[in-house]
Tab-separated table of C-alpha atoms in Angstrom:
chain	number	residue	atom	x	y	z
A	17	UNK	CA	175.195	123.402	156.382
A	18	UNK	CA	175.837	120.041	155.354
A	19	UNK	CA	172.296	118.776	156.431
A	20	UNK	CA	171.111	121.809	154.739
A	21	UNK	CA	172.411	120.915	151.699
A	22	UNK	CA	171.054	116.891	151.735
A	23	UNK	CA	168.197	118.167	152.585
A	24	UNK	CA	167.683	120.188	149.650
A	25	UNK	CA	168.845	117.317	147.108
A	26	UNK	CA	166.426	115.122	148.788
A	27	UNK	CA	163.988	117.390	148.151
A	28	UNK	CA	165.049	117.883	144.807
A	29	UNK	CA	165.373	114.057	144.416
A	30	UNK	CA	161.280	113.928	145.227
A	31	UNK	CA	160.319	116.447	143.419
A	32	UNK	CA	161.975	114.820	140.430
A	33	UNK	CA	160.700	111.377	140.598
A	34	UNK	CA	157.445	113.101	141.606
A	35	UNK	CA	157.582	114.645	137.562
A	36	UNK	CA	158.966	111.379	136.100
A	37	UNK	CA	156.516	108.884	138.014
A	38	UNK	CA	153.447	107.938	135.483
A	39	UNK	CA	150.357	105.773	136.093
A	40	UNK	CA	148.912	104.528	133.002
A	41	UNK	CA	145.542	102.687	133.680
A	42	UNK	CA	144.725	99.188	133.156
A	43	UNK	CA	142.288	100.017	129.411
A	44	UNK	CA	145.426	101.978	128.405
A	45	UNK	CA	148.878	101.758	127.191
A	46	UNK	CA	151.305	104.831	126.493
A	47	UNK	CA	153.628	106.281	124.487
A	48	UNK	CA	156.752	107.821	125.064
A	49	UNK	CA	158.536	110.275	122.882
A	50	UNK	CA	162.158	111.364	123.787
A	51	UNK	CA	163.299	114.754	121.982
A	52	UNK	CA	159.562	114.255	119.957
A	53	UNK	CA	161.030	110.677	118.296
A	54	UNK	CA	158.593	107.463	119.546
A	55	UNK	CA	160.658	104.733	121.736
A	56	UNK	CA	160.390	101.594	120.861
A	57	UNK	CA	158.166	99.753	122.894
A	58	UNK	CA	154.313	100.619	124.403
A	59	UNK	CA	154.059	101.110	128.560
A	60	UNK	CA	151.739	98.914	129.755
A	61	UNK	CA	149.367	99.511	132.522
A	62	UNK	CA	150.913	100.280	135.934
A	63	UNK	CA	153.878	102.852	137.294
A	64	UNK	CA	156.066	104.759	134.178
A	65	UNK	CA	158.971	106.526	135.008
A	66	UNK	CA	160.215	109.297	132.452
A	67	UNK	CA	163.206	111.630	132.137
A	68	UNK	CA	161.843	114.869	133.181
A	69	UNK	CA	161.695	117.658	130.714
A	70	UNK	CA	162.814	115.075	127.739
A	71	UNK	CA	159.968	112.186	127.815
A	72	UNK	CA	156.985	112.889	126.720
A	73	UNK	CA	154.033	110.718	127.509
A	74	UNK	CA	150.786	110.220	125.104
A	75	UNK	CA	148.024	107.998	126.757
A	76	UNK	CA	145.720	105.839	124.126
A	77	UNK	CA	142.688	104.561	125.389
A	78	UNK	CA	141.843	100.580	123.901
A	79	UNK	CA	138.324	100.264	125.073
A	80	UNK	CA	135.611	100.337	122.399
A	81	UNK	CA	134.056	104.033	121.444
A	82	UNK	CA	130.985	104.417	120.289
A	83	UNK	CA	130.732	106.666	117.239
A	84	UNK	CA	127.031	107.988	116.413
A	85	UNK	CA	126.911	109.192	112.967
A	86	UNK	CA	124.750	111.992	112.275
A	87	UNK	CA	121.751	111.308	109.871
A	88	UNK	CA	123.078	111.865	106.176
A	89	UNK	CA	120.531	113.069	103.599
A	90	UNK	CA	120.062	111.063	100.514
A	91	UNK	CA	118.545	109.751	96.784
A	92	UNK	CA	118.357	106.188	97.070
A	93	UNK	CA	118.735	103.795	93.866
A	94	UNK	CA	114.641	104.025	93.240
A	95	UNK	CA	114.682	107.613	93.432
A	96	UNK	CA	113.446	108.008	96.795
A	97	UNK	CA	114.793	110.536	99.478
A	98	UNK	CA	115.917	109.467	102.469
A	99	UNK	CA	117.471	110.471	105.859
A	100	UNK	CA	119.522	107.401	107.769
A	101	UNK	CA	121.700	107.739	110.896
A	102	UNK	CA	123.770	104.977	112.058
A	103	UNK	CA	126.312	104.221	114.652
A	104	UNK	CA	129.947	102.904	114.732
A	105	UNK	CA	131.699	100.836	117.434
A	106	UNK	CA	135.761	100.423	117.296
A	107	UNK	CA	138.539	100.258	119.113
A	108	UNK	CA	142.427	101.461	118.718
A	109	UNK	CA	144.516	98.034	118.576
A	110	UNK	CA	147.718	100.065	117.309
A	111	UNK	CA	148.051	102.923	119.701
A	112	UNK	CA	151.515	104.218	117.342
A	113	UNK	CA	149.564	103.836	113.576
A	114	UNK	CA	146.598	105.596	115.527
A	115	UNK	CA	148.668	108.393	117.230
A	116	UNK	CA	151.126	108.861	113.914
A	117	UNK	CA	149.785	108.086	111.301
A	118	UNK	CA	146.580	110.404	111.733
A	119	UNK	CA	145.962	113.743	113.616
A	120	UNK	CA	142.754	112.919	115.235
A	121	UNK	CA	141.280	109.205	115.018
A	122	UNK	CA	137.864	109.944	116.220
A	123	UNK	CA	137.409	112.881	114.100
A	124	UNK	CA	138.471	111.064	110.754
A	125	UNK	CA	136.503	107.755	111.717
A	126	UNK	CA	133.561	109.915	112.136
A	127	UNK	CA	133.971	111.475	108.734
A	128	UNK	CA	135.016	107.931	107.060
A	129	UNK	CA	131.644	106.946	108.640
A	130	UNK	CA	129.465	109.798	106.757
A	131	UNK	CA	130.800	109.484	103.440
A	132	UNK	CA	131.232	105.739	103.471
A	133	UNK	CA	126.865	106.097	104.712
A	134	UNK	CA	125.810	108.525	102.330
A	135	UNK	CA	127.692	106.197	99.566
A	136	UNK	CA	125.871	103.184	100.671
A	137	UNK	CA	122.551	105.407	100.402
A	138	UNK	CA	123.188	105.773	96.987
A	139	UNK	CA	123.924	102.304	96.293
A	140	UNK	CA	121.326	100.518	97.640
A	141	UNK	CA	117.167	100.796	97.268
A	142	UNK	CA	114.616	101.684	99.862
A	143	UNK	CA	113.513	97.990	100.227
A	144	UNK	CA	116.905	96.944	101.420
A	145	UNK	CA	116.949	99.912	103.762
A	146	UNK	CA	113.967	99.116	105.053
A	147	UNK	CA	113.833	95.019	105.627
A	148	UNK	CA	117.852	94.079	104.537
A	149	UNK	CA	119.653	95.910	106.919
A	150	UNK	CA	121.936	93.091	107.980
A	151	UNK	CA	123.825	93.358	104.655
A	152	UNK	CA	123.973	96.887	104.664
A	153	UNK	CA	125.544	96.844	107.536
A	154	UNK	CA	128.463	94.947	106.250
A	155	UNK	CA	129.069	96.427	103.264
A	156	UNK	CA	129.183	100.068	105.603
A	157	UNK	CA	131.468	97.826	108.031
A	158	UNK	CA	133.513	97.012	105.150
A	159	UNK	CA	133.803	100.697	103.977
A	160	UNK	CA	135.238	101.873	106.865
A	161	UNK	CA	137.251	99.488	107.357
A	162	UNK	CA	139.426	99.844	104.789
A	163	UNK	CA	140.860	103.345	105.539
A	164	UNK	CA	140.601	101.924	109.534
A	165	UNK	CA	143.004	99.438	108.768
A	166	UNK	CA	145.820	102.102	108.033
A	167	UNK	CA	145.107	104.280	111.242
A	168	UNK	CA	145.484	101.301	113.342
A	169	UNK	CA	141.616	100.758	114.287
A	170	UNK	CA	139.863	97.370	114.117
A	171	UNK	CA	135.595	97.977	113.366
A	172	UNK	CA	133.981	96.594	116.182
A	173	UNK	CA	130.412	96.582	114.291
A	174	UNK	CA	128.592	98.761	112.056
A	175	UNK	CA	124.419	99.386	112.463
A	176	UNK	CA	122.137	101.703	110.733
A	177	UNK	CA	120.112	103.252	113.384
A	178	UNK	CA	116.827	104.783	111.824
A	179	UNK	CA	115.573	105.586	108.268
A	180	UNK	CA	113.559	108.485	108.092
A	181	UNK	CA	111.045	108.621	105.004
A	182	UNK	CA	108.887	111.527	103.550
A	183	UNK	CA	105.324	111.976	104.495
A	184	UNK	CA	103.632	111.423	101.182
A	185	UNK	CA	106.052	107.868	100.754
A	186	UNK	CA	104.598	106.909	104.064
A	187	UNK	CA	100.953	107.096	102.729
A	188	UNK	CA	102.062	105.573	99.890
A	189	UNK	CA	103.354	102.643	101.755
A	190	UNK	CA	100.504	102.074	103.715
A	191	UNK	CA	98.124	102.215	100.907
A	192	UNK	CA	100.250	99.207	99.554
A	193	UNK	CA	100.222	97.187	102.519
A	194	UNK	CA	96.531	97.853	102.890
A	195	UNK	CA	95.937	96.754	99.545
A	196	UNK	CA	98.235	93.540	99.972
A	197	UNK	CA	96.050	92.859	103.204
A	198	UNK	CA	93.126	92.947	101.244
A	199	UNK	CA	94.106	90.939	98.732
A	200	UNK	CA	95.039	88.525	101.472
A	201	UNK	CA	92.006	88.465	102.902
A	202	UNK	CA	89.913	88.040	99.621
A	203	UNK	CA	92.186	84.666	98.757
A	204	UNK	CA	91.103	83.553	101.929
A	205	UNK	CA	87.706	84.331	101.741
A	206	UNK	CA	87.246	82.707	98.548
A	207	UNK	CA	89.558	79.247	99.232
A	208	UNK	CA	87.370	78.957	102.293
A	209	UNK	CA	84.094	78.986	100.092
A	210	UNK	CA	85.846	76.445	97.955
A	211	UNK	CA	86.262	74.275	100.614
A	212	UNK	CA	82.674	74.728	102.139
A	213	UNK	CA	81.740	74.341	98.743
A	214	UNK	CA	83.420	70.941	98.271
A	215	UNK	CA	82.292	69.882	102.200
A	216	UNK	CA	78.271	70.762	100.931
A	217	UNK	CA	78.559	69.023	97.849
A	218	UNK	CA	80.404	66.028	99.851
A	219	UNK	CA	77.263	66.434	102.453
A	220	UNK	CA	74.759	66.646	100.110
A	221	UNK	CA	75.943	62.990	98.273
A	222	UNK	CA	75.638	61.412	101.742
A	223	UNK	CA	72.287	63.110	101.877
A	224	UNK	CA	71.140	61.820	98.695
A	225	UNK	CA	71.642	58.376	99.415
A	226	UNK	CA	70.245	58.260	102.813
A	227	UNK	CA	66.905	60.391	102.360
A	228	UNK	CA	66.308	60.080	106.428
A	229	UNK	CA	69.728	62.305	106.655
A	230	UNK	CA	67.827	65.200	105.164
A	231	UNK	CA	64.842	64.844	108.053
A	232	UNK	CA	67.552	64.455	110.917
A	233	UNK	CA	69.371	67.672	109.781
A	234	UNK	CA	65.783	69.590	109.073
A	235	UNK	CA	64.275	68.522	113.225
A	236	UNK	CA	68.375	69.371	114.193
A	237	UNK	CA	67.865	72.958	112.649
A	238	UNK	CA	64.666	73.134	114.130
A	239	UNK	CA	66.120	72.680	117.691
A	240	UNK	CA	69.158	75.020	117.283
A	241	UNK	CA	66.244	77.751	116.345
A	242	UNK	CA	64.075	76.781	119.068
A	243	UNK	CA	66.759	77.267	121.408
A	244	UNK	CA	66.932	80.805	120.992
A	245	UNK	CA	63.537	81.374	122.643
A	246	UNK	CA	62.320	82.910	119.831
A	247	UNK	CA	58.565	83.917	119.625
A	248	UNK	CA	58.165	83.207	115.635
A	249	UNK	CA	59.633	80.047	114.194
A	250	UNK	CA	60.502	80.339	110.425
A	251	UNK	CA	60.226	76.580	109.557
A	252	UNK	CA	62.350	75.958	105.895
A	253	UNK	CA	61.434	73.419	103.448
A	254	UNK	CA	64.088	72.083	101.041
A	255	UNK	CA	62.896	72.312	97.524
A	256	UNK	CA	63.314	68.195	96.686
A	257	UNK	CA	60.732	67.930	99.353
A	258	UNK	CA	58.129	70.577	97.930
A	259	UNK	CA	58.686	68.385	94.901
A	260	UNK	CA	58.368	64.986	96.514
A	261	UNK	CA	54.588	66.486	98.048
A	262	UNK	CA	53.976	67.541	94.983
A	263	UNK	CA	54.214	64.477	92.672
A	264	UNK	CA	52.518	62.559	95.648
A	265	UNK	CA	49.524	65.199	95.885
A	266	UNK	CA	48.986	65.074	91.966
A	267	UNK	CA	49.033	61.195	91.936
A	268	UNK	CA	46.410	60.981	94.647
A	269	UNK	CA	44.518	63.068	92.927
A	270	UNK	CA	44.434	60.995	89.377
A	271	UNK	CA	43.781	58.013	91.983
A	272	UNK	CA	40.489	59.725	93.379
A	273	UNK	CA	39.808	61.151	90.106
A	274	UNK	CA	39.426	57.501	88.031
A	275	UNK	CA	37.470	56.038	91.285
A	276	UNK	CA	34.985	58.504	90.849
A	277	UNK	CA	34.440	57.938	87.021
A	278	UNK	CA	34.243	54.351	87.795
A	279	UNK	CA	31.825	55.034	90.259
A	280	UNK	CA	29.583	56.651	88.241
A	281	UNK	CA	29.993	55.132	85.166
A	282	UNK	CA	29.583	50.987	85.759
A	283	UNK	CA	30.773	48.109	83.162
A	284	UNK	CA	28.547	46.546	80.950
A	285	UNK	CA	29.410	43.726	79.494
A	286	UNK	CA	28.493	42.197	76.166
A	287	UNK	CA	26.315	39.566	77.733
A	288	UNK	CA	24.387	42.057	79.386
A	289	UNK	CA	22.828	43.700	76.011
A	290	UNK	CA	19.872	42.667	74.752
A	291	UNK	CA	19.962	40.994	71.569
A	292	UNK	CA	18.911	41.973	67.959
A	293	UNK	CA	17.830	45.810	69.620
A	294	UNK	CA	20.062	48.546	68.045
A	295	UNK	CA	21.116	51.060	70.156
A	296	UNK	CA	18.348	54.107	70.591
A	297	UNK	CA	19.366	57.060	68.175
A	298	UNK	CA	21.116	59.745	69.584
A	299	UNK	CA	19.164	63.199	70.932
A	300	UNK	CA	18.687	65.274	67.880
A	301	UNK	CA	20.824	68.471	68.621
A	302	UNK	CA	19.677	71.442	70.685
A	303	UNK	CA	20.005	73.860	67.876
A	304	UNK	CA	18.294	71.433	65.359
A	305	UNK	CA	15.201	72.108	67.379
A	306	UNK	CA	15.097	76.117	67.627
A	307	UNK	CA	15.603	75.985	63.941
A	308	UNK	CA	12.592	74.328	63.138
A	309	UNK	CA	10.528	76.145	65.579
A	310	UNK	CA	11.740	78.916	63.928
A	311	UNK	CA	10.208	78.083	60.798
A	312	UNK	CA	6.930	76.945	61.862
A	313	UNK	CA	5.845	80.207	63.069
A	314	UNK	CA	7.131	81.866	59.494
A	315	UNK	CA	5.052	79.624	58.138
């Protein structure tokens, strides 16, 4: 009877420390609330023991969640609709503000995170969305934050995830950066001809005073054609060296021309003239003469 009876208690004894033994993890501390008030004091990681059927035991986990935010619909400051996601990272650092002071943490940071987004929407224009991201990001960081505080949560980081733009802004935008590429290109187009232009006009000095330049850089063309194994060779003449033939070809021309009317035409010198003769008369003129044949036969 009697080892009946210890037996029972000891089984009574294990079944009892089985319901007060508790084994809160090592990312996790716990809570324990006698008659529903909160002990002082958080259980670390390792073996609890409770009073059965008067503790209570309320595990909070400390590693960092991640919070995606669904994408929020809205006007930025330009006027421009816009659809933006982001996502949250935090982490419980006060496992009583986070347990008592609020119903459900993760369902109040997640609606701290949509308002405090869509607000930030509103704020800011779709240039900062688009290339300034970091700061937005810390002013969202810094609206959550603040209510955060109070609930016993410390804001890892804040990040906007995507930003989701209409169709017909889209066209719009690349039309811009097509233009602004074009533009680009036409600068550089054009400060490259200035600088060929001021390279020529540099070559073309050092040409001037060294005539033989001109030749080298006419045979040098002439050889990069050549080399091409081309059937027809277009041979081109600069235009100062048209000119240059063509002063030389009109001056040997006067030359010949003056030789020739000295050749025909000798000197005669004073000495040579006989003296006290006049010159003979000059030829009476051609139409003189048909006159007065003319009148002979009237007569």
């Amino acid at each position: 009877m009697i080892v009946e009876i210890l037996g029972g208690l000891i089984a009574l004894g294990g079944l009892g420390l089985a319901m007060s033994a508790r084994v809160i993890k090592q990312f996790e501390q716990g809570l324990v609330f006698r008659f529903g008030k909160l002990q002082q004091g958080v259980r670390g990681p390792g073996l609890t023991m409770l009073i059965p059927g008067v503790d209570q035991l309320r595990k909070v986990n400390l590693q960092i969640v991640t919070l995606p935010v669904p994408a929020q619909d809205g006007i930025t400051r330009d006027n421009v609709t816009v659809r933006v996601d982001a996502v949250v990272y935090f982490k419980v650092h006060d496992p009583a503000k986070a347990v008592i002071n609020v119903e459900d943490y993760r369902f109040a940071m997640l609606q701290v995170a949509q308002t405090s987004l869509r607000s930030i929407i509103g704020k800011s224009e779709l240039d900062d969305l688009l290339s300034n991201r970091e700061h937005l990001n810390q002013g969202l960081e810094l609206m959550i934050d603040t209510p955060a505080l109070a609930w016993g949560i410390d804001i890892d980081r804040v990040e906007i995830k995507d930003v989701a733009l209409p169709e017909s802004m889209k066209r719009s935008m690349s039309r811009q950066a097509e233009a602004e590429r074009e533009r680009r290109a036409r600068i550089i187009t054009a400060d490259g001809e200035l600088q060929a232009s001021k390279k020529l006009s540099e070559a073309a000095g050092t040409m001037e005073q060294t005539p033989a330049a001109l030749q080298l850089r006419l045979l040098q063309t002439i050889v990069e054609v050549a080399a091409e194994k081309n059937s027809t060779l277009v041979l081109p003449f600069p235009v100062e060296l048209l000119r240059f033939l063509e002063r030389n070809t009109l001056t040997d021309k006067a030359v010949e021309k003056v030789a020739d009317m000295a050749a025909e035409k000798p000197a005669v010198t004073p000495a040579d003239e006989p003296a006290g003769e006049l010159p003979p008369a000059p030829p009476a003129p051609r139409e003189s003469a048909e006159h007065e044949t003319e009148r002979d036969s009237s007569v």
